[in-house]
Amino acid sequence: MSPDSLRASREFAAVDRRLLAQRLRRALPADAVLVDDESVRPYECDGLATYRRVPLAVVLPQDEAQVQAVLRICAELGVPVVARGAGTGLSGGAMPHAQGVLMSLARLNRIVRVDPLARIAVVQPGVRNLSISEAAKPHGLYYAPDPSSQIACTIGGNVAENAGGVHCLKYGLTLHNVMRVRALSIDGEVLEFGSEALDSAGLDLLALVIGSEGMLAVVTEVTVRLLPLPQVARCVLASFASVVRAGEAVAGVISAGIIPAGMEMMDKAATAAVEEFVHAGYPLDAEAILLVESDGTPEVVEDEIALIRQVLQAHGAHDIRVSRDEAERLRFWAGRKAAFPAAGRLAADYYCMDGTIPRKRLGEMLESIAAMAQRYGLRCLNVFHAGDGNLHPLILFDAGQPGEQERAEEFGEAILRHSVELGGTVSGEHGVGVEKLGAMCAQFTEAELESFFRVKLAFDGQGLLNPGKAIPTLNRCAEYGKQHVRGDVTTHPGLPRF
Amino acid sequence: MSPDSLRASREFAAVDRRLLAQRLRRALPADAVLVDDESVRPYECDGLATYRRVPLAVVLPQDEAQVQAVLRICAELGVPVVARGAGTGLSGGAMPHAQGVLMSLARLNRIVRVDPLARIAVVQPGVRNLSISEAAKPHGLYYAPDPSSQIACTIGGNVAENAGGVHCLKYGLTLHNVMRVRALSIDGEVLEFGSEALDSAGLDLLALVIGSEGMLAVVTEVTVRLLPLPQVARCVLASFASVVRAGEAVAGVISAGIIPAGMEMMDKAATAAVEEFVHAGYPLDAEAILLVESDGTPEVVEDEIALIRQVLQAHGAHDIRVSRDEAERLRFWAGRKAAFPAAGRLAADYYCMDGTIPRKRLGEMLESIAAMAQRYGLRCLNVFHAGDGNLHPLILFDAGQPGEQERAEEFGEAILRHSVELGGTVSGEHGVGVEKLGAMCAQFTEAELESFFRVKLAFDGQGLLNPGKAIPTLNRCAEYGKQHVRGDVTTHPGLPRF
């Protein structure tokens, strides 16, 4: 293994829990330092409950100074630090380190200011995604990225994973909606990335820190861009006789020059599962359905809906429905948003994948997934952010049945490998965390992985920030194939939360 | 000075020119290696002709293999490498290194493919910005970023400087229109950044490499996003009685929820200079004019133009004109595009600044610049990408007059420092290069500058790629104020090209 990946993935010496607690309690209020098993247990996993670890300690700082104090203590003692938002992440990015401190930023939850003229909001990392839009609403503004977990997830976690959502096709990922990030290095140095102006001089460390999964610095303040609330939104629900036709229709809409506010695809298995659960009114005879949303001024929406209808028909859509009012539009979406819990009702466990492929390969990919489902003998519901080629296949399995979890994981790996083969990537909006370490080996060369490690170490020379996440070590990749990369975390799978 | 900035800014041992030439000629065709003074002289500067240096050698590779061979030779001999596109840059980013090789990528000028369905183009770095749109036009598509130099500048240079243009307010900078970059490290390793899918796993090194001014890797292929050509475009020309009112109108348009295709401001001095040069039909009585463009479908443009007119009137615009046809629209823009050459006709020399400030501070900034012009006793024409707060003040001076160049540079520095004070940055779209090294000290803390160096060294451990550019060393910043940062380059200023 090279010195870089070696340094970044070293083992950590056991630190005495009582001693660590003493040091931390001198810097934080008593109720902000948790060390007994019972109180740290709730932090053992994030939304990817398949991966659990009990941290040495949990801290709940309430301002930047306390975050700084904790980081300095950990840097001095050589203790790993894992930052955590609301714990809704789906790739295990916030899974604790057994020898480390789990730092919850939930108490840094202040909206510092909303500036309607500059159309920005300055918020602390523990502010919930939806709270930003609520605070901006009186000014006719909102914050665009909308992960399914937006009621619960925090902007700090969104920044860490570069979170997306149903509307990121038109409005971009977190990266495209954040202007400035204030963070602390592991040594407690204040670093400001980006600015409130359009561009920033020097290297673009803002984009680097967004999606870096807490491995470069700990975010203490975020300036987000706010957009004017669209005057109207309408949603088209279209049925297709095959997933391939539906996939082609998606590419057709985009190449017609339309960027819908959202464009989602569900296959027959997914619509069936959803329908009996929430009764969204989806056609059960369709092999695939598309949800295509248009928002903006009434005139724009009217034109766009007409054009969308044309393109979908040209691609063989039958039974095209357009939401007549807001209630119907929300009902159309209710099905999509309930897809994950609906999957949970069909099987003891399910596994949500998150590959991204070039839009025009969607049909191909869906056929491959169907073939894989046969090969692995597992059911799979397909729910996609189709417009941006982001796949969320839901693999159903029962961890109680010997071998099923392994088969589910191999199935998932196969999907991600194939995403890379089709010119895509192993992650869309959920991050890499611990879940996709193996798949990263399929996507990146040794030289590219080493450059990730070198950049990581440029910020965190001791490799203390969220070690073992996001970047697979080279020997891991070497072993990958022989030994399953997830073998180092042995627990029973659970149901990813939202 | 810290080890990092020290390593990154070290002196280089003189290498024997003949020996270097021998090594290079074994790897490249004879006509691709230039060493005699006469043949390397044309490469002594880029668009910022105030800064000139003769390189040890110039190479003109014609494919990736030749680029790789040159990099490996330079890495082995410890010779600095400065990559160059068309040499239209305005911050000296492509100024050669006296002990180094200047690598022109002009011969890597192939459009690899245009994919209208995926709406992307894959091109080599030496392809001209405008050529991409020309190749995409038959498919009804184009490449959005449009620097003033787009007839000449190359996509490789655009990537290096994260180039913008009149339309980047609506369509974004280079960063927002590039999906994938293939590059070589100084050791000749192939690195792929980003992907043809919306998101990419791992750290966002794509954004890091875009705007890195050739300091991390040498770009050999770029995948750009193509957009559908707008059906129509119309331009509003509005006059204001004061620059402050015009600045407020700009903020007003944006906060009304309109993102114009372009929104430019010129002050009275600029319009006067332009008018007698190109006769664009600008009102000469106005203290400031705004050019506001709307593009899209006829319906959208009509609505947007009506709304823009409303907002401008509400902010005290008089004499609002809307282009009646394409010819008139182009005439409106002709004046703006001729602003730089027009300035060149008014004075022996001029100096174009490139700070960016929060939009709502425009009025304030313009008043400060007027005060500075008094203080430094120099004329200044103000031409802005007002919509995104990107300033291009043109400071007029005569290098022949003792002290005038120094005053012009101090004036420029003062503008950039004030941009930072107003919450902006020292660079909008021209990069830092050698020009803004001093101003960078005003914008970034020691810790932040060190993190830039550490990231640079993570890719280029020997510090061979474009040394001395973009990031000021800490001792430079320490001396900054006492000794002028540009003192190390003593030449006569010329007229920046584009």
Coordinates of C-alpha atoms in Angstrom, one line a residue, chain A residues 1-2 4-10 91 93 161 208 211-216 426 431-441 444-460 463 465-477 485 488, chain B residues 201-205:
Chain A
M1 CA 0.0 0.0 0.0
S2 CA 1.3 3.5 -0.8
D4 CA -0.7 8.1 1.3
S5 CA -3.4 5.6 1.6
L6 CA -1.5 4.0 4.4
R7 CA -1.4 7.2 6.4
A8 CA -5.0 7.9 5.7
S9 CA -6.2 4.5 6.7
R10 CA -4.0 3.7 9.7
S91 CA -24.4 5.4 2.7
G93 CA -21.0 8.4 6.0
E161 CA -23.0 14.2 1.0
L208 CA -14.1 20.2 -2.9
G211 CA -19.6 16.1 -0.7
S212 CA -16.3 15.4 1.1
E213 CA -18.2 13.5 3.8
G214 CA -16.6 15.2 6.8
M215 CA -13.1 14.1 5.8
L216 CA -11.6 17.5 5.2
V426 CA -21.4 4.7 -8.4
G431 CA -22.5 9.7 -1.1
V432 CA -20.0 6.8 -0.8
G433 CA -19.7 6.4 3.0
V434 CA -18.8 2.8 3.9
E435 CA -21.4 1.4 1.6
K436 CA -19.8 2.1 -1.8
L437 CA -16.1 1.7 -0.9
G438 CA -15.9 -1.5 -3.0
A439 CA -17.7 0.1 -5.9
M440 CA -15.2 3.0 -5.9
C441 CA -12.5 0.5 -6.8
F444 CA -11.3 4.9 -10.1
T445 CA -7.8 4.0 -11.0
E446 CA -5.0 3.6 -8.4
A447 CA -3.7 7.0 -9.4
E448 CA -7.1 8.7 -9.0
L449 CA -7.7 7.1 -5.5
E450 CA -4.2 8.2 -4.4
S451 CA -5.0 11.7 -5.5
F452 CA -8.1 11.6 -3.3
F453 CA -6.0 10.5 -0.3
R454 CA -3.4 13.1 -1.0
V455 CA -6.0 15.8 -1.0
K456 CA -7.6 14.4 2.2
L457 CA -4.2 14.5 3.9
A458 CA -3.6 18.0 2.6
F459 CA -6.3 19.1 5.0
D460 CA -6.0 16.4 7.7
G463 CA -6.1 11.3 9.0
L465 CA -11.6 13.2 10.2
N466 CA -14.0 10.4 9.4
P467 CA -11.3 7.8 8.7
G468 CA -12.2 4.8 6.5
K469 CA -15.0 6.5 4.7
A470 CA -15.5 7.4 1.0
I471 CA -12.1 6.4 -0.4
P472 CA -11.1 2.7 -0.5
T473 CA -7.5 2.0 0.3
L474 CA -5.5 0.4 -2.5
N475 CA -5.0 -2.9 -0.7
R476 CA -8.8 -3.0 -0.1
C477 CA -9.2 -2.6 -3.9
V485 CA -15.3 -5.1 1.2
D488 CA -15.4 -5.7 8.2
Chain B
A201 CA -18.5 9.9 -6.6
G202 CA -15.6 10.8 -4.3
L203 CA -14.1 14.2 -3.8
D204 CA -15.1 16.8 -6.4
L205 CA -11.7 17.1 -8.1

